[in-house]
PDB file of C-alpha atoms in Angstrom:
ATOM      1  CA  MET G   1       2.801   0.253  15.553  1.00 66.00           C
ATOM      2  CA  ASP G   2       4.629   1.904  12.681  1.00 90.00           C
ATOM      3  CA  GLN G   3       2.649   4.242  10.456  1.00 95.00           C
ATOM      4  CA  LEU G   4       2.317   3.947   6.716  1.00 96.00           C
ATOM      5  CA  ASN G   5       4.440   6.588   5.015  1.00 95.00           C
ATOM      6  CA  PRO G   6       2.332   7.738   2.050  1.00 97.00           C
ATOM      7  CA  ASP G   7       5.319   9.350   0.343  1.00 96.00           C
ATOM      8  CA  ALA G   8       7.515   6.239   0.446  1.00 94.00           C
ATOM      9  CA  LEU G   9       7.925   4.260  -2.724  1.00 91.00           C
ATOM     10  CA  ALA G  10       5.700   1.216  -2.824  1.00 90.00           C
ATOM     11  CA  GLU G  11       7.544  -1.996  -2.063  1.00 80.00           C
ATOM     12  CA  GLN G  12       8.027  -4.370  -4.937  1.00 71.00           C
ATOM     13  CA  TYR G  13      10.574  -6.977  -5.883  1.00 57.00           C
ATOM     14  CA  ASP G  14      12.852  -7.227  -8.861  1.00 52.00           C
ATOM     15  CA  GLU G  15      12.631 -10.087 -11.345  1.00 53.00           C
ATOM     16  CA  GLN G  16      15.150 -12.132  -9.369  1.00 54.00           C
ATOM     17  CA  GLY G  17      13.127 -11.733  -6.180  1.00 56.00           C
ATOM     18  CA  ALA G  18      15.417  -9.302  -4.391  1.00 57.00           C
ATOM     19  CA  PRO G  19      13.605  -7.070  -1.903  1.00 58.00           C
ATOM     20  CA  ALA G  20      12.953  -3.583  -3.249  1.00 51.00           C
ATOM     21  CA  GLU G  21      15.164  -1.790  -0.715  1.00 52.00           C
ATOM     22  CA  ASP G  22      18.081  -3.859  -2.008  1.00 59.00           C
ATOM     23  CA  VAL G  23      17.343  -2.515  -5.477  1.00 54.00           C
ATOM     24  CA  ARG G  24      16.424   1.115  -4.724  1.00 64.00           C
ATOM     25  CA  GLU G  25      16.153   3.546  -1.827  1.00 78.00           C
ATOM     26  CA  GLY G  26      13.013   5.219  -0.499  1.00 84.00           C
ATOM     27  CA  VAL G  27      10.959   2.089   0.172  1.00 84.00           C
ATOM     28  CA  GLN G  28       9.098   1.426   3.407  1.00 85.00           C
ATOM     29  CA  ARG G  29       9.297  -2.300   4.104  1.00 78.00           C
ATOM     30  CA  ASP G  30       6.772  -4.556   5.726  1.00 83.00           C
ATOM     31  CA  VAL G  31       3.574  -2.542   5.380  1.00 89.00           C
ATOM     32  CA  THR G  32       0.924  -4.402   7.373  1.00 94.00           C
ATOM     33  CA  PRO G  33      -2.861  -4.562   6.988  1.00 96.00           C
ATOM     34  CA  GLU G  34      -3.120  -2.658  10.269  1.00 97.00           C
ATOM     35  CA  MET G  35      -0.954   0.181   8.915  1.00 97.00           C
ATOM     36  CA  ILE G  36      -3.154   0.450   5.820  1.00 97.00           C
ATOM     37  CA  THR G  37      -6.305   0.383   7.955  1.00 98.00           C
ATOM     38  CA  ALA G  38      -5.044   3.118  10.282  1.00 98.00           C
ATOM     39  CA  TYR G  39      -3.988   5.282   7.324  1.00 98.00           C
ATOM     40  CA  VAL G  40      -7.362   5.223   5.554  1.00 98.00           C
ATOM     41  CA  VAL G  41      -9.256   5.789   8.825  1.00 98.00           C
ATOM     42  CA  GLU G  42      -7.007   8.732   9.711  1.00 97.00           C
ATOM     43  CA  LEU G  43      -7.626  10.257   6.274  1.00 97.00           C
ATOM     44  CA  GLY G  44     -11.365   9.797   6.718  1.00 97.00           C
ATOM     45  CA  GLU G  45     -11.539   7.681   3.556  1.00 97.00           C
ATOM     46  CA  LEU G  46     -13.301   4.735   5.203  1.00 97.00           C
ATOM     47  CA  PRO G  47     -14.922   4.017   8.564  1.00 97.00           C
ATOM     48  CA  GLN G  48     -13.202   1.446  10.781  1.00 96.00           C
ATOM     49  CA  GLU G  49     -15.753  -1.225   9.833  1.00 96.00           C
ATOM     50  CA  SER G  50     -14.779  -1.006   6.146  1.00 96.00           C
ATOM     51  CA  ALA G  51     -11.145  -0.052   6.650  1.00 97.00           C
ATOM     52  CA  GLY G  52     -10.242  -3.361   8.317  1.00 97.00           C
ATOM     53  CA  PRO G  53     -11.373  -5.531   5.403  1.00 97.00           C
ATOM     54  CA  PHE G  54      -9.851  -3.016   2.970  1.00 98.00           C
ATOM     55  CA  GLY G  55      -6.485  -3.208   4.758  1.00 97.00           C
ATOM     56  CA  GLU G  56      -6.535  -7.011   4.531  1.00 97.00           C
ATOM     57  CA  TYR G  57      -7.531  -6.887   0.853  1.00 97.00           C
ATOM     58  CA  LEU G  58      -4.865  -4.382  -0.149  1.00 96.00           C
ATOM     59  CA  HIS G  59      -2.170  -6.210   1.772  1.00 93.00           C
ATOM     60  CA  GLU G  60      -2.954  -9.381  -0.202  1.00 92.00           C
ATOM     61  CA  VAL G  61      -3.001  -7.719  -3.644  1.00 92.00           C
ATOM     62  CA  TRP G  62      -0.474  -4.922  -3.032  1.00 91.00           C
ATOM     63  CA  SER G  63       1.774  -5.813  -5.959  1.00 87.00           C
ATOM     64  CA  ASP G  64      -1.182  -5.627  -8.371  1.00 90.00           C
ATOM     65  CA  TYR G  65      -1.262  -1.859  -7.775  1.00 92.00           C
ATOM     66  CA  VAL G  66       2.480  -1.231  -8.111  1.00 89.00           C
ATOM     67  CA  GLU G  67       2.703  -0.393 -11.794  1.00 83.00           C
ATOM     68  CA  ASP G  68       6.238   1.006 -11.892  1.00 84.00           C
ATOM     69  CA  GLN G  69       9.171   1.910  -9.678  1.00 82.00           C
ATOM     70  CA  ASP G  70       8.020   5.471  -9.055  1.00 88.00           C
ATOM     71  CA  VAL G  71       4.648   4.601  -7.509  1.00 92.00           C
ATOM     72  CA  THR G  72       4.216   5.864  -3.964  1.00 95.00           C
ATOM     73  CA  GLN G  73       2.222   4.181  -1.271  1.00 96.00           C
ATOM     74  CA  ARG G  74      -0.256   7.065  -1.429  1.00 97.00           C
ATOM     75  CA  GLU G  75      -0.905   6.209  -5.100  1.00 97.00           C
ATOM     76  CA  VAL G  76      -1.282   2.502  -4.340  1.00 96.00           C
ATOM     77  CA  VAL G  77      -3.845   3.208  -1.606  1.00 98.00           C
ATOM     78  CA  ALA G  78      -5.718   5.719  -3.800  1.00 97.00           C
ATOM     79  CA  GLY G  79      -5.954   3.247  -6.683  1.00 96.00           C
ATOM     80  CA  ALA G  80      -7.099   0.444  -4.421  1.00 97.00           C
ATOM     81  CA  LEU G  81      -9.683   2.713  -2.760  1.00 97.00           C
ATOM     82  CA  ALA G  82     -11.110   3.626  -6.170  1.00 96.00           C
ATOM     83  CA  TYR G  83     -11.433  -0.048  -7.030  1.00 96.00           C
ATOM     84  CA  TRP G  84     -12.873  -0.857  -3.576  1.00 96.00           C
ATOM     85  CA  ARG G  85     -15.551   1.771  -4.092  1.00 93.00           C
ATOM     86  CA  GLY G  86     -16.348   0.523  -7.598  1.00 92.00           C
ATOM     87  CA  LYS G  87     -14.816   3.496  -9.369  1.00 74.00           C
ATOM     88  CA  GLY G  88     -11.684   1.802 -10.665  1.00 60.00           C
TER      89      GLY G  88
END
């Protein structure tokens, strides 16, 4: 399984629907719920029991956390974790 690269730019699409890597460089494509889960467990942010549902949640609402083109995956995960914990 590939690992989530926290420093990669968060994937998003342009207004015409073109994939982000076609628009700009530095994007990691196809982040999966499993990659998100493994990342937050490795960081010690959530236990496995909570990380699985969190990974599924974030994968579904990923674009809600991508506020501009300079947002990294680390920032997306951090924002989603804050919301998940009721601090966002």
